[in-house]
């Protein structure tokens, strides 16, 4: 069976999406797998041939405003209008986001499912991964240990369904980690340093939040 992953992260290098693909691929080692990066304007003829020849397509991407990155939307539109046998190809998706809750990805999963129905593909399953910024942990620490342990079980079910081309309910995963600590870590390692770079202080951030209430 031929399995093709489409890394649809807009980032050229160092994306969380690439980290999760790298972590997942060993579970499919007995089958021929390809990874195509679709962050550029268009793909090569060879890359399109790999997708159209695959038995399974797995779209992997980061959540963008509860939806899909524009580069992936463009690719889906092109695939939908290409003339090749779609009915025997099963589509899955692997979505990660910066929120703590994996359920934040549910709408994006439904978008891919609905696209499959419109384009003529078989829908398989989606997996939504919360706390995507923890993806380096998935590379450095075995998944059966640490905060991403729930992802180990989810990946096992997901890989089994892919290998058997089975359809199933979507899976949503959050880390085994206190949400309050996640929030504090995000604040001190990302949001506040980002604010400082843009000439803002901590009190400016909280002032803007209070004005939204």
PDB file of C-alpha atoms in Angstrom:
ATOM      1  CA  UNK A   1       0.000   0.000   0.000  1.00  0.00           C
ATOM      2  CA  UNK A   2       1.246   3.474  -0.904  1.00  0.00           C
ATOM      3  CA  UNK A   3       0.753   6.183   1.722  1.00  0.00           C
ATOM      4  CA  UNK A   4       1.487   9.828   0.947  1.00  0.00           C
ATOM      5  CA  UNK A   5       1.694  12.525   3.608  1.00  0.00           C
ATOM      6  CA  UNK A   6       1.191  16.114   2.567  1.00  0.00           C
ATOM      7  CA  UNK A   7       2.924  18.474   4.967  1.00  0.00           C
ATOM      8  CA  UNK A   8       0.841  21.606   4.458  1.00  0.00           C
ATOM      9  CA  UNK A   9       2.497  23.784   7.057  1.00  0.00           C
ATOM     10  CA  UNK A  10       3.263  27.212   5.562  1.00  0.00           C
ATOM     11  CA  UNK A  11       6.635  27.064   7.343  1.00  0.00           C
ATOM     12  CA  UNK A  12       9.510  25.940   5.163  1.00  0.00           C
ATOM     13  CA  UNK A  13      11.509  24.526   8.093  1.00  0.00           C
ATOM     14  CA  UNK A  14      11.108  23.658  11.747  1.00  0.00           C
ATOM     15  CA  UNK A  15       7.339  23.272  11.814  1.00  0.00           C
ATOM     16  CA  UNK A  16       5.384  21.435  14.489  1.00  0.00           C
ATOM     17  CA  UNK A  17       3.616  19.610  11.670  1.00  0.00           C
ATOM     18  CA  UNK A  18       6.921  18.184  10.420  1.00  0.00           C
ATOM     19  CA  UNK A  19       7.780  17.067  13.971  1.00  0.00           C
ATOM     20  CA  UNK A  20       4.530  15.135  14.344  1.00  0.00           C
ATOM     21  CA  UNK A  21       4.936  13.499  10.918  1.00  0.00           C
ATOM     22  CA  UNK A  22       8.472  12.440  11.836  1.00  0.00           C
ATOM     23  CA  UNK A  23       7.192  10.971  15.090  1.00  0.00           C
ATOM     24  CA  UNK A  24       4.347   9.095  13.382  1.00  0.00           C
ATOM     25  CA  UNK A  25       6.066   7.616  10.314  1.00  0.00           C
ATOM     26  CA  UNK A  26       7.823   4.705  12.120  1.00  0.00           C
ATOM     27  CA  UNK A  27       4.364   3.215  12.769  1.00  0.00           C
ATOM     28  CA  UNK A  28       3.974   2.756   9.007  1.00  0.00           C
ATOM     29  CA  UNK A  29       7.477   1.464   8.329  1.00  0.00           C
ATOM     30  CA  UNK A  30       6.328  -1.721   6.585  1.00  0.00           C
ATOM     31  CA  UNK A  31       4.588   0.254   3.850  1.00  0.00           C
ATOM     32  CA  UNK A  32       5.833   2.657   1.211  1.00  0.00           C
ATOM     33  CA  UNK A  33       5.431   6.204   2.507  1.00  0.00           C
ATOM     34  CA  UNK A  34       6.152   9.526   0.865  1.00  0.00           C
ATOM     35  CA  UNK A  35       6.163  13.006   2.400  1.00  0.00           C
ATOM     36  CA  UNK A  36       5.389  15.956   0.149  1.00  0.00           C
ATOM     37  CA  UNK A  37       5.765  19.539   1.333  1.00  0.00           C
ATOM     38  CA  UNK A  38       3.139  21.872  -0.093  1.00  0.00           C
ATOM     39  CA  UNK A  39       4.131  25.260   1.314  1.00  0.00           C
ATOM     40  CA  UNK A  40       5.265  26.577  -2.054  1.00  0.00           C
ATOM     41  CA  UNK A  41       3.091  28.017  -4.785  1.00  0.00           C
ATOM     42  CA  UNK A  42       2.737  24.777  -6.718  1.00  0.00           C
ATOM     43  CA  UNK A  43       3.985  21.209  -6.683  1.00  0.00           C
ATOM     44  CA  UNK A  44       6.040  19.430  -9.292  1.00  0.00           C
ATOM     45  CA  UNK A  45       4.537  16.995 -11.777  1.00  0.00           C
ATOM     46  CA  UNK A  46       6.317  14.168  -9.937  1.00  0.00           C
ATOM     47  CA  UNK A  47       4.769  15.209  -6.624  1.00  0.00           C
ATOM     48  CA  UNK A  48       1.290  15.244  -8.140  1.00  0.00           C
ATOM     49  CA  UNK A  49       1.954  11.793  -9.601  1.00  0.00           C
ATOM     50  CA  UNK A  50       2.859  10.498  -6.144  1.00  0.00           C
ATOM     51  CA  UNK A  51      -0.405  11.824  -4.725  1.00  0.00           C
ATOM     52  CA  UNK A  52      -2.572  10.487  -7.529  1.00  0.00           C
ATOM     53  CA  UNK A  53      -0.861   7.070  -7.305  1.00  0.00           C
ATOM     54  CA  UNK A  54      -1.262   6.770  -3.526  1.00  0.00           C
ATOM     55  CA  UNK A  55      -3.820   4.519  -1.865  1.00  0.00           C
ATOM     56  CA  UNK A  56      -3.950   6.784   1.179  1.00  0.00           C
ATOM     57  CA  UNK A  57      -3.487  10.553   1.503  1.00  0.00           C
ATOM     58  CA  UNK A  58      -2.770  12.097   4.888  1.00  0.00           C
ATOM     59  CA  UNK A  59      -3.024  15.879   5.049  1.00  0.00           C
ATOM     60  CA  UNK A  60      -0.997  17.218   7.970  1.00  0.00           C
ATOM     61  CA  UNK A  61      -1.229  20.895   8.843  1.00  0.00           C
ATOM     62  CA  UNK A  62      -1.506  23.516  11.597  1.00  0.00           C
ATOM     63  CA  UNK A  63      -4.860  25.022  12.490  1.00  0.00           C
ATOM     64  CA  UNK A  64      -5.390  28.509  11.052  1.00  0.00           C
ATOM     65  CA  UNK A  65      -8.287  30.416  12.664  1.00  0.00           C
ATOM     66  CA  UNK A  66     -10.234  27.156  13.166  1.00  0.00           C
ATOM     67  CA  UNK A  67      -9.700  26.348   9.500  1.00  0.00           C
ATOM     68  CA  UNK A  68      -7.028  25.426   6.948  1.00  0.00           C
ATOM     69  CA  UNK A  69      -3.934  27.321   5.757  1.00  0.00           C
ATOM     70  CA  UNK A  70      -4.493  29.049   2.411  1.00  0.00           C
ATOM     71  CA  UNK A  71      -1.805  26.963   0.683  1.00  0.00           C
ATOM     72  CA  UNK A  72      -3.721  23.795   1.597  1.00  0.00           C
ATOM     73  CA  UNK A  73      -7.049  25.242   0.430  1.00  0.00           C
ATOM     74  CA  UNK A  74      -5.411  25.989  -2.917  1.00  0.00           C
ATOM     75  CA  UNK A  75      -4.067  22.426  -3.175  1.00  0.00           C
ATOM     76  CA  UNK A  76      -7.420  20.850  -2.279  1.00  0.00           C
ATOM     77  CA  UNK A  77      -9.135  22.902  -4.970  1.00  0.00           C
ATOM     78  CA  UNK A  78      -6.603  21.751  -7.562  1.00  0.00           C
ATOM     79  CA  UNK A  79      -6.869  18.074  -6.567  1.00  0.00           C
ATOM     80  CA  UNK A  80     -10.654  18.236  -6.674  1.00  0.00           C
ATOM     81  CA  UNK A  81     -10.543  19.384 -10.292  1.00  0.00           C
ATOM     82  CA  UNK A  82      -7.877  16.936 -11.468  1.00  0.00           C
ATOM     83  CA  UNK A  83      -9.013  13.922 -13.469  1.00  0.00           C
ATOM     84  CA  UNK A  84      -7.866  10.730 -11.709  1.00  0.00           C
ATOM     85  CA  UNK A  85      -9.449   7.835  -9.823  1.00  0.00           C
ATOM     86  CA  UNK A  86     -10.472   9.212  -6.431  1.00  0.00           C
ATOM     87  CA  UNK A  87     -13.100   6.779  -5.208  1.00  0.00           C
ATOM     88  CA  UNK A  88     -10.578   4.152  -4.046  1.00  0.00           C
ATOM     89  CA  UNK A  89      -8.342   6.623  -2.217  1.00  0.00           C
ATOM     90  CA  UNK A  90      -8.868   7.154   1.502  1.00  0.00           C
ATOM     91  CA  UNK A  91      -8.090  10.514   3.075  1.00  0.00           C
ATOM     92  CA  UNK A  92      -6.992  11.202   6.643  1.00  0.00           C
ATOM     93  CA  UNK A  93      -5.853  14.386   8.341  1.00  0.00           C
ATOM     94  CA  UNK A  94      -3.485  15.203  11.202  1.00  0.00           C
ATOM     95  CA  UNK A  95      -4.033  18.684  12.620  1.00  0.00           C
ATOM     96  CA  UNK A  96      -2.147  20.454  15.395  1.00  0.00           C
ATOM     97  CA  UNK A  97      -2.902  23.745  17.095  1.00  0.00           C
ATOM     98  CA  UNK A  98      -1.434  26.087  19.673  1.00  0.00           C
ATOM     99  CA  UNK A  99      -4.428  25.804  21.989  1.00  0.00           C
ATOM    100  CA  UNK A 100      -4.359  23.336  24.861  1.00  0.00           C
ATOM    101  CA  UNK A 101      -7.469  21.462  23.724  1.00  0.00           C
ATOM    102  CA  UNK A 102      -7.280  19.076  20.791  1.00  0.00           C
ATOM    103  CA  UNK A 103     -11.030  19.536  20.242  1.00  0.00           C
ATOM    104  CA  UNK A 104     -10.223  22.985  18.813  1.00  0.00           C
ATOM    105  CA  UNK A 105      -9.428  21.111  15.578  1.00  0.00           C
ATOM    106  CA  UNK A 106     -12.912  19.621  15.130  1.00  0.00           C
ATOM    107  CA  UNK A 107     -14.125  22.171  12.558  1.00  0.00           C
ATOM    108  CA  UNK A 108     -11.021  21.736  10.388  1.00  0.00           C
ATOM    109  CA  UNK A 109     -11.564  17.955  10.460  1.00  0.00           C
ATOM    110  CA  UNK A 110     -15.122  18.475   9.247  1.00  0.00           C
ATOM    111  CA  UNK A 111     -13.862  20.726   6.438  1.00  0.00           C
ATOM    112  CA  UNK A 112     -11.581  17.942   5.144  1.00  0.00           C
ATOM    113  CA  UNK A 113     -14.402  15.390   5.510  1.00  0.00           C
ATOM    114  CA  UNK A 114     -16.814  17.587   3.541  1.00  0.00           C
ATOM    115  CA  UNK A 115     -14.167  18.179   0.870  1.00  0.00           C
ATOM    116  CA  UNK A 116     -13.791  14.400   0.478  1.00  0.00           C
ATOM    117  CA  UNK A 117     -17.525  14.109  -0.126  1.00  0.00           C
ATOM    118  CA  UNK A 118     -17.477  16.907  -2.709  1.00  0.00           C
ATOM    119  CA  UNK A 119     -14.330  15.718  -4.499  1.00  0.00           C
ATOM    120  CA  UNK A 120     -15.157  11.993  -4.533  1.00  0.00           C
ATOM    121  CA  UNK A 121     -12.571  10.661  -2.066  1.00  0.00           C
ATOM    122  CA  UNK A 122     -13.246   8.182   0.728  1.00  0.00           C
ATOM    123  CA  UNK A 123     -13.070   9.814   4.156  1.00  0.00           C
ATOM    124  CA  UNK A 124     -11.078   7.981   6.811  1.00  0.00           C
ATOM    125  CA  UNK A 125     -10.478   9.887  10.020  1.00  0.00           C
ATOM    126  CA  UNK A 126      -8.963  13.008  11.529  1.00  0.00           C
ATOM    127  CA  UNK A 127      -6.716  13.401  14.541  1.00  0.00           C
ATOM    128  CA  UNK A 128      -6.607  16.774  16.299  1.00  0.00           C
ATOM    129  CA  UNK A 129      -3.601  17.451  18.505  1.00  0.00           C
ATOM    130  CA  UNK A 130      -3.700  20.175  21.136  1.00  0.00           C
ATOM    131  CA  UNK A 131      -0.679  22.015  22.549  1.00  0.00           C
ATOM    132  CA  UNK A 132       1.224  21.713  19.293  1.00  0.00           C
ATOM    133  CA  UNK A 133       4.158  23.693  20.671  1.00  0.00           C
ATOM    134  CA  UNK A 134       5.023  20.597  22.701  1.00  0.00           C
ATOM    135  CA  UNK A 135       5.924  18.774  19.490  1.00  0.00           C
ATOM    136  CA  UNK A 136       9.698  18.926  20.190  1.00  0.00           C
ATOM    137  CA  UNK A 137       8.892  16.737  23.196  1.00  0.00           C
ATOM    138  CA  UNK A 138       7.471  14.150  20.804  1.00  0.00           C
ATOM    139  CA  UNK A 139      10.875  13.943  19.129  1.00  0.00           C
ATOM    140  CA  UNK A 140      13.056  13.962  22.252  1.00  0.00           C
ATOM    141  CA  UNK A 141      10.964  11.798  24.611  1.00  0.00           C
ATOM    142  CA  UNK A 142       9.251   8.451  23.823  1.00  0.00           C
ATOM    143  CA  UNK A 143       5.510   8.986  23.462  1.00  0.00           C
ATOM    144  CA  UNK A 144       4.678   6.359  26.070  1.00  0.00           C
ATOM    145  CA  UNK A 145       6.235   8.666  28.657  1.00  0.00           C
ATOM    146  CA  UNK A 146       5.874  12.356  29.498  1.00  0.00           C
ATOM    147  CA  UNK A 147       3.149  14.924  28.778  1.00  0.00           C
ATOM    148  CA  UNK A 148       2.306  13.596  25.325  1.00  0.00           C
ATOM    149  CA  UNK A 149       1.553  10.055  26.510  1.00  0.00           C
ATOM    150  CA  UNK A 150      -2.133  10.356  25.415  1.00  0.00           C
ATOM    151  CA  UNK A 151      -0.819  10.881  21.884  1.00  0.00           C
ATOM    152  CA  UNK A 152       0.804   7.429  21.930  1.00  0.00           C
ATOM    153  CA  UNK A 153      -2.553   5.669  22.230  1.00  0.00           C
ATOM    154  CA  UNK A 154      -4.150   8.030  19.708  1.00  0.00           C
ATOM    155  CA  UNK A 155      -1.365   7.402  17.167  1.00  0.00           C
ATOM    156  CA  UNK A 156      -1.783   3.643  17.640  1.00  0.00           C
ATOM    157  CA  UNK A 157      -5.474   3.796  16.725  1.00  0.00           C
ATOM    158  CA  UNK A 158      -4.830   6.275  13.916  1.00  0.00           C
ATOM    159  CA  UNK A 159      -2.066   4.195  12.318  1.00  0.00           C
ATOM    160  CA  UNK A 160      -4.152   1.009  12.553  1.00  0.00           C
ATOM    161  CA  UNK A 161      -7.028   2.698  10.716  1.00  0.00           C
ATOM    162  CA  UNK A 162      -4.689   4.042   8.035  1.00  0.00           C
ATOM    163  CA  UNK A 163      -3.091   0.646   7.479  1.00  0.00           C
ATOM    164  CA  UNK A 164      -6.518  -0.957   7.050  1.00  0.00           C
ATOM    165  CA  UNK A 165      -8.058   2.024   5.208  1.00  0.00           C
ATOM    166  CA  UNK A 166     -10.770   2.129   7.858  1.00  0.00           C
ATOM    167  CA  UNK A 167     -13.104   5.014   8.634  1.00  0.00           C
ATOM    168  CA  UNK A 168     -13.624   5.971  12.264  1.00  0.00           C
ATOM    169  CA  UNK A 169     -14.626   8.796  14.563  1.00  0.00           C
ATOM    170  CA  UNK A 170     -12.153  11.665  14.847  1.00  0.00           C
ATOM    171  CA  UNK A 171      -9.660  11.591  17.720  1.00  0.00           C
ATOM    172  CA  UNK A 172      -8.829  14.689  19.751  1.00  0.00           C
ATOM    173  CA  UNK A 173      -5.842  14.733  22.079  1.00  0.00           C
ATOM    174  CA  UNK A 174      -4.681  17.122  24.799  1.00  0.00           C
ATOM    175  CA  UNK A 175      -1.426  16.703  26.741  1.00  0.00           C
ATOM    176  CA  UNK A 176      -1.192  15.032  30.129  1.00  0.00           C
ATOM    177  CA  UNK A 177      -0.145  18.293  31.703  1.00  0.00           C
ATOM    178  CA  UNK A 178      -1.920  20.824  33.989  1.00  0.00           C
ATOM    179  CA  UNK A 179      -3.673  23.396  31.831  1.00  0.00           C
ATOM    180  CA  UNK A 180      -2.760  26.246  34.197  1.00  0.00           C
ATOM    181  CA  UNK A 181       0.951  25.408  33.835  1.00  0.00           C
ATOM    182  CA  UNK A 182       0.565  25.250  30.062  1.00  0.00           C
ATOM    183  CA  UNK A 183      -0.983  28.705  30.118  1.00  0.00           C
ATOM    184  CA  UNK A 184       1.842  30.113  32.265  1.00  0.00           C
ATOM    185  CA  UNK A 185       4.506  28.494  30.087  1.00  0.00           C
ATOM    186  CA  UNK A 186       2.946  29.986  26.954  1.00  0.00           C
ATOM    187  CA  UNK A 187       2.762  33.381  28.615  1.00  0.00           C
ATOM    188  CA  UNK A 188       6.379  33.538  29.766  1.00  0.00           C
ATOM    189  CA  UNK A 189       8.066  31.754  26.866  1.00  0.00           C
ATOM    190  CA  UNK A 190       6.051  33.139  23.954  1.00  0.00           C
ATOM    191  CA  UNK A 191       3.496  35.904  24.473  1.00  0.00           C
ATOM    192  CA  UNK A 192       5.444  38.224  26.767  1.00  0.00           C
ATOM    193  CA  UNK A 193       8.734  37.938  24.795  1.00  0.00           C
ATOM    194  CA  UNK A 194       6.721  38.553  21.616  1.00  0.00           C
ATOM    195  CA  UNK A 195       5.128  41.622  23.178  1.00  0.00           C
ATOM    196  CA  UNK A 196       8.525  42.954  24.242  1.00  0.00           C
ATOM    197  CA  UNK A 197       9.885  42.620  20.702  1.00  0.00           C
ATOM    198  CA  UNK A 198       6.931  44.716  19.524  1.00  0.00           C
ATOM    199  CA  UNK A 199       7.464  47.437  22.136  1.00  0.00           C
ATOM    200  CA  UNK A 200       4.710  46.354  24.542  1.00  0.00           C
ATOM    201  CA  UNK A 201       4.814  45.691  28.258  1.00  0.00           C
ATOM    202  CA  UNK A 202       2.949  43.106  30.283  1.00  0.00           C
ATOM    203  CA  UNK A 203       0.460  45.680  31.557  1.00  0.00           C
ATOM    204  CA  UNK A 204      -0.321  46.679  27.954  1.00  0.00           C
ATOM    205  CA  UNK A 205      -1.338  43.095  27.149  1.00  0.00           C
ATOM    206  CA  UNK A 206      -3.640  42.791  30.166  1.00  0.00           C
ATOM    207  CA  UNK A 207      -5.118  46.208  29.448  1.00  0.00           C
ATOM    208  CA  UNK A 208      -6.099  45.083  25.945  1.00  0.00           C
ATOM    209  CA  UNK A 209      -7.593  41.839  27.330  1.00  0.00           C
ATOM    210  CA  UNK A 210      -9.667  43.746  29.884  1.00  0.00           C
ATOM    211  CA  UNK A 211     -10.983  46.056  27.155  1.00  0.00           C
ATOM    212  CA  UNK A 212     -12.328  43.018  25.302  1.00  0.00           C
ATOM    213  CA  UNK A 213     -14.464  41.913  28.262  1.00  0.00           C
TER     214      UNK A 213
END
